[in-house]
């Protein structure tokens, strides 16, 4: 085998498959894993733009990009030149400390985000060592054989080796949104344009229908997509919140600079020393500008996102975290999300008779009972007819391990396998005895699935399973007790009644039918499937009736039970308490949907609106009625999009789940598109904002809770920091205006701002979620983070802290030295800020109702900084650094009491607010 090197550009579409494989040093069975590793080293990762890792240097430099840092450095140099060595050293120490802390936090944040991004990165299925293996798309190398099916993203440029009913959407490359039929056997000339190379697939496109194998011809920048250097993903962007905060921060900077300049001028006119004034002004500017904010937001988002990942929700775009918290409506799938997705057939209906099915799970051992007893010979015969469709039109497999049976493939089909076995069929012997000739896979819009088999006598037979109502429309004959005969209206009514009865017991019902095909129909159907769309411009879409699924003979029904997930009911109740509407959207029968909805408490009366009713509704009518509809049944992906639009029209923030290929537009159209990690397709995953790795509805609700928690944390951190700054600014301004000496020295301001405020702020940003967060109404989307109540709280807090510090300052100044007065004001301010950090943890819950130990970091930080304050009394070096004088114990107690006042007042306000809001709720 020749060893392959690098991405060469060749006319892969012209060469025969054997030559392509030879040139790529590959085989139809794919590469060996070791070989693929070697090639990955040689060709590089399969990526369009080399993604930047976390660069330590870049991060470190970023810490010194802010203007404030440079102002401080200049201030330190000036102090040094003027011989104020302690000042110069103190300022520099604080600059370094601040940078180190910011660096550490942001490094951790970036690392965890990068890890998440890897987890959510696209996957590809390739043959390695002869087995289909899922690998990261970036690890695909030339020569790899891709295993492609509907819903997959094509990970690299590749030449088709084999294909069945295969088509791709190539809009990323050609702009054409219609699916293009592809065929491994198509011949292309050298000059055939890209869009017409039907024996090739290209990176960045997606598989719409069918299955195929293809050998990779080019990866990364060597692909067509790479060549036109069209990036699939846009670069990293700030979230709306970060943008808003940036704007808010700019306003603050200019406002404080204005105030500081004014104070400077005032001091100068009063005749203070310019250097003292300069240092004071710089320190005040540093104190008042919340330079820690961007870091706080980054850290809070990153921490929240990795906390969500641990709760099995992968966030793919950071802005989604903010939107999540304001979600007002969750539209969710039923099967596998609200329910366990573990199906067991409980009832069969064939030839006019109903049967019970016993047994648990997917184990094929169980019995089919007729009225409580064993079926007779004639009944066994008709059951076998039903079993042959259940087993013959099936792509799943049952696997046994230590006596436990599980489903491989679609759970619905696996349940049909188990039922078919119980009804007397042989699940394993089918493919050998009756080879497959053709298949039309299940599609949740069409709601039918067909396999055509060659019977032992040489004839062809189509076996069809699907939603009974859809199937019945295609049936003209029926298997009755006396044999096959034309279907009557009475038959249809009986079947519909049976279907409705099963569905009302929360059973998922499927119908089975078959058709003996003559070769003319079969070859016409095959020819239609295999040719390109260009030759059939008027051909109906794949969802329209086709040549095979018509004139069917109805065989029977099977009803399977899919229990609601145990945690789903509780999750629905949590949504209700949080003011979030839960809407079920399913392809299942309205009765089944309504029964499950009642069981989970989604809808009391259990009324479902069907896809047919939706079709009859105009968009305006839907927008009017949408708020009253809890359950949609028998819908297609297109209906999902209409439901989203209708809700959005009323200002709702809508989260929508999706799994199939057809769901991708709805998932994209929702405010929060949620893809299913297990059952979902790659296309839907890449269109989503968030991937739920366990497909569980409760996980969605957990994610909303996290979203709210993150927003909460950012808001309270912001308020805590800004209130602290306001307090310092007020104290300084008042003293300068009434002509007192400045109450705080530069080192005091820097210390408070970066240490006794900055450290608790980081702990607040990473606070555990408030347990009451899901008992509030959703935050309105238009409500900014800095609304009226936010600013009000900030000013009140600022006034309180400034007042107590001012009081201490005046007390000490009266008969004492200015040094003592400064120490007092400084100490009170530090104590007030530290104590207040406990209260800042919740905007509504008083301190004594929260667990102090739930944020150990905060406890530790407060203890340490308070310790430093006490230590500065005993350690001369620290005392000189912080410029504090000795404070006798009795005075210290007084200062501590003064420092506690803001916290006590604010908590009192909280309690009053609670009492009022409770009264308001009662009346
Ligand atoms: P949902 O996922 O919302 O439950 P689906 O689109 O999967 O809805 O299924 C809709 C209907 O299609 C089901 O009620 C069932 O009758 C039928 N159906 C589901 N899966 C299959 C399948 N694999 N083969 C044939 N019919 C199916
Ligand atoms: Mg489904």
PDB file of C-alpha atoms in Angstrom, residues 248-359:
ATOM      1  CA  UNK A 248     -22.590  51.064  30.924  1.00  0.00           C
ATOM      2  CA  UNK A 249     -18.940  50.948  31.996  1.00  0.00           C
ATOM      3  CA  UNK A 250     -18.024  53.684  29.512  1.00  0.00           C
ATOM      4  CA  UNK A 251     -20.726  55.959  30.892  1.00  0.00           C
ATOM      5  CA  UNK A 252     -19.435  55.304  34.380  1.00  0.00           C
ATOM      6  CA  UNK A 253     -15.848  56.040  33.425  1.00  0.00           C
ATOM      7  CA  UNK A 254     -16.689  59.410  31.938  1.00  0.00           C
ATOM      8  CA  UNK A 255     -19.002  60.329  34.791  1.00  0.00           C
ATOM      9  CA  UNK A 256     -16.406  59.504  37.428  1.00  0.00           C
ATOM     10  CA  UNK A 257     -13.622  61.183  35.524  1.00  0.00           C
ATOM     11  CA  UNK A 258     -15.826  64.264  35.420  1.00  0.00           C
ATOM     12  CA  UNK A 259     -16.445  64.184  39.163  1.00  0.00           C
ATOM     13  CA  UNK A 260     -12.792  63.497  39.914  1.00  0.00           C
ATOM     14  CA  UNK A 261     -11.699  66.416  37.732  1.00  0.00           C
ATOM     15  CA  UNK A 262     -14.182  68.649  39.538  1.00  0.00           C
ATOM     16  CA  UNK A 263     -12.877  67.599  42.960  1.00  0.00           C
ATOM     17  CA  UNK A 264      -9.307  68.100  41.778  1.00  0.00           C
ATOM     18  CA  UNK A 265     -10.165  71.628  40.645  1.00  0.00           C
ATOM     19  CA  UNK A 266     -11.944  72.397  43.904  1.00  0.00           C
ATOM     20  CA  UNK A 267      -8.981  71.172  45.957  1.00  0.00           C
ATOM     21  CA  UNK A 268      -6.578  73.141  43.809  1.00  0.00           C
ATOM     22  CA  UNK A 269      -8.572  76.354  44.305  1.00  0.00           C
ATOM     23  CA  UNK A 270      -8.489  75.718  48.030  1.00  0.00           C
ATOM     24  CA  UNK A 271      -4.736  75.587  47.787  1.00  0.00           C
ATOM     25  CA  UNK A 272      -3.973  71.914  48.423  1.00  0.00           C
ATOM     26  CA  UNK A 273      -0.638  70.537  47.222  1.00  0.00           C
ATOM     27  CA  UNK A 274      -0.899  69.513  43.547  1.00  0.00           C
ATOM     28  CA  UNK A 275       0.954  66.220  44.041  1.00  0.00           C
ATOM     29  CA  UNK A 276      -1.332  65.114  46.869  1.00  0.00           C
ATOM     30  CA  UNK A 277      -4.265  66.102  44.725  1.00  0.00           C
ATOM     31  CA  UNK A 278      -2.917  64.194  41.754  1.00  0.00           C
ATOM     32  CA  UNK A 279      -2.481  60.999  43.757  1.00  0.00           C
ATOM     33  CA  UNK A 280      -5.881  61.440  45.321  1.00  0.00           C
ATOM     34  CA  UNK A 281      -7.544  61.993  41.970  1.00  0.00           C
ATOM     35  CA  UNK A 282      -5.851  58.965  40.413  1.00  0.00           C
ATOM     36  CA  UNK A 283      -6.823  56.779  43.350  1.00  0.00           C
ATOM     37  CA  UNK A 284     -10.377  58.003  43.306  1.00  0.00           C
ATOM     38  CA  UNK A 285     -10.649  57.313  39.583  1.00  0.00           C
ATOM     39  CA  UNK A 286      -9.314  53.829  40.148  1.00  0.00           C
ATOM     40  CA  UNK A 287     -11.678  53.352  43.041  1.00  0.00           C
ATOM     41  CA  UNK A 288     -14.750  54.480  41.194  1.00  0.00           C
ATOM     42  CA  UNK A 289     -14.224  52.796  37.838  1.00  0.00           C
ATOM     43  CA  UNK A 290     -15.406  49.171  38.008  1.00  0.00           C
ATOM     44  CA  UNK A 291     -12.474  47.776  36.068  1.00  0.00           C
ATOM     45  CA  UNK A 292     -13.116  44.319  37.506  1.00  0.00           C
ATOM     46  CA  UNK A 293     -16.425  44.004  35.702  1.00  0.00           C
ATOM     47  CA  UNK A 294     -15.464  42.296  32.431  1.00  0.00           C
ATOM     48  CA  UNK A 295     -13.482  39.704  34.377  1.00  0.00           C
ATOM     49  CA  UNK A 296     -16.405  39.126  36.697  1.00  0.00           C
ATOM     50  CA  UNK A 297     -18.747  38.513  33.773  1.00  0.00           C
ATOM     51  CA  UNK A 298     -16.303  36.189  32.017  1.00  0.00           C
ATOM     52  CA  UNK A 299     -15.749  34.201  35.172  1.00  0.00           C
ATOM     53  CA  UNK A 300     -19.435  34.001  36.049  1.00  0.00           C
ATOM     54  CA  UNK A 301     -20.360  32.879  32.526  1.00  0.00           C
ATOM     55  CA  UNK A 302     -17.552  30.349  32.270  1.00  0.00           C
ATOM     56  CA  UNK A 303     -18.267  28.876  35.654  1.00  0.00           C
ATOM     57  CA  UNK A 304     -21.970  28.679  34.945  1.00  0.00           C
ATOM     58  CA  UNK A 305     -21.383  27.068  31.581  1.00  0.00           C
ATOM     59  CA  UNK A 306     -19.169  24.367  33.032  1.00  0.00           C
ATOM     60  CA  UNK A 307     -21.619  23.846  35.883  1.00  0.00           C
ATOM     61  CA  UNK A 308     -24.309  23.334  33.241  1.00  0.00           C
ATOM     62  CA  UNK A 309     -22.118  20.819  31.438  1.00  0.00           C
ATOM     63  CA  UNK A 310     -21.900  18.824  34.649  1.00  0.00           C
ATOM     64  CA  UNK A 311     -25.693  18.878  34.715  1.00  0.00           C
ATOM     65  CA  UNK A 312     -25.646  17.488  31.146  1.00  0.00           C
ATOM     66  CA  UNK A 313     -26.431  20.666  29.214  1.00  0.00           C
ATOM     67  CA  UNK A 314     -23.734  21.757  26.757  1.00  0.00           C
ATOM     68  CA  UNK A 315     -24.032  25.413  25.870  1.00  0.00           C
ATOM     69  CA  UNK A 316     -22.819  26.056  22.353  1.00  0.00           C
ATOM     70  CA  UNK A 317     -23.105  29.837  22.313  1.00  0.00           C
ATOM     71  CA  UNK A 318     -22.466  31.966  25.412  1.00  0.00           C
ATOM     72  CA  UNK A 319     -25.301  34.461  24.753  1.00  0.00           C
ATOM     73  CA  UNK A 320     -27.665  31.507  25.133  1.00  0.00           C
ATOM     74  CA  UNK A 321     -26.909  31.442  28.850  1.00  0.00           C
ATOM     75  CA  UNK A 322     -28.438  34.863  29.311  1.00  0.00           C
ATOM     76  CA  UNK A 323     -31.429  34.153  27.103  1.00  0.00           C
ATOM     77  CA  UNK A 324     -32.012  30.875  28.936  1.00  0.00           C
ATOM     78  CA  UNK A 325     -32.651  32.707  32.169  1.00  0.00           C
ATOM     79  CA  UNK A 326     -35.440  34.729  30.591  1.00  0.00           C
ATOM     80  CA  UNK A 327     -37.146  31.779  28.876  1.00  0.00           C
ATOM     81  CA  UNK A 328     -40.928  32.006  29.210  1.00  0.00           C
ATOM     82  CA  UNK A 329     -41.983  29.047  27.058  1.00  0.00           C
ATOM     83  CA  UNK A 330     -40.382  25.640  26.607  1.00  0.00           C
ATOM     84  CA  UNK A 331     -41.658  23.694  23.623  1.00  0.00           C
ATOM     85  CA  UNK A 332     -40.581  20.117  24.041  1.00  0.00           C
ATOM     86  CA  UNK A 333     -40.736  16.803  22.241  1.00  0.00           C
ATOM     87  CA  UNK A 334     -42.603  14.064  23.978  1.00  0.00           C
ATOM     88  CA  UNK A 335     -40.934  10.829  23.002  1.00  0.00           C
ATOM     89  CA  UNK A 336     -37.641  10.291  24.793  1.00  0.00           C
ATOM     90  CA  UNK A 337     -37.664  13.747  26.397  1.00  0.00           C
ATOM     91  CA  UNK A 338     -40.772  13.802  28.561  1.00  0.00           C
ATOM     92  CA  UNK A 339     -40.970  10.028  28.337  1.00  0.00           C
ATOM     93  CA  UNK A 340     -38.211   7.524  28.949  1.00  0.00           C
ATOM     94  CA  UNK A 341     -38.056   6.493  25.280  1.00  0.00           C
ATOM     95  CA  UNK A 342     -38.134   2.863  26.353  1.00  0.00           C
ATOM     96  CA  UNK A 343     -40.984   1.241  24.501  1.00  0.00           C
ATOM     97  CA  UNK A 344     -42.709  -2.004  25.216  1.00  0.00           C
ATOM     98  CA  UNK A 345     -45.565  -3.270  23.077  1.00  0.00           C
ATOM     99  CA  UNK A 346     -48.624  -3.948  25.243  1.00  0.00           C
ATOM    100  CA  UNK A 347     -51.381  -4.497  22.690  1.00  0.00           C
ATOM    101  CA  UNK A 348     -51.785  -5.923  19.201  1.00  0.00           C
ATOM    102  CA  UNK A 349     -54.771  -5.808  16.883  1.00  0.00           C
ATOM    103  CA  UNK A 350     -54.989  -7.967  13.793  1.00  0.00           C
ATOM    104  CA  UNK A 351     -57.786  -9.432  11.686  1.00  0.00           C
ATOM    105  CA  UNK A 352     -60.446  -7.796  13.840  1.00  0.00           C
ATOM    106  CA  UNK A 353     -59.130  -9.180  17.137  1.00  0.00           C
ATOM    107  CA  UNK A 354     -57.323  -7.515  20.018  1.00  0.00           C
ATOM    108  CA  UNK A 355     -54.437  -9.232  21.840  1.00  0.00           C
ATOM    109  CA  UNK A 356     -52.604  -8.460  25.033  1.00  0.00           C
ATOM    110  CA  UNK A 357     -48.816  -8.682  25.158  1.00  0.00           C
ATOM    111  CA  UNK A 358     -46.942  -9.540  28.355  1.00  0.00           C
ATOM    112  CA  UNK A 359     -43.289  -9.052  29.230  1.00  0.00           C
TER     113      UNK A 359
END
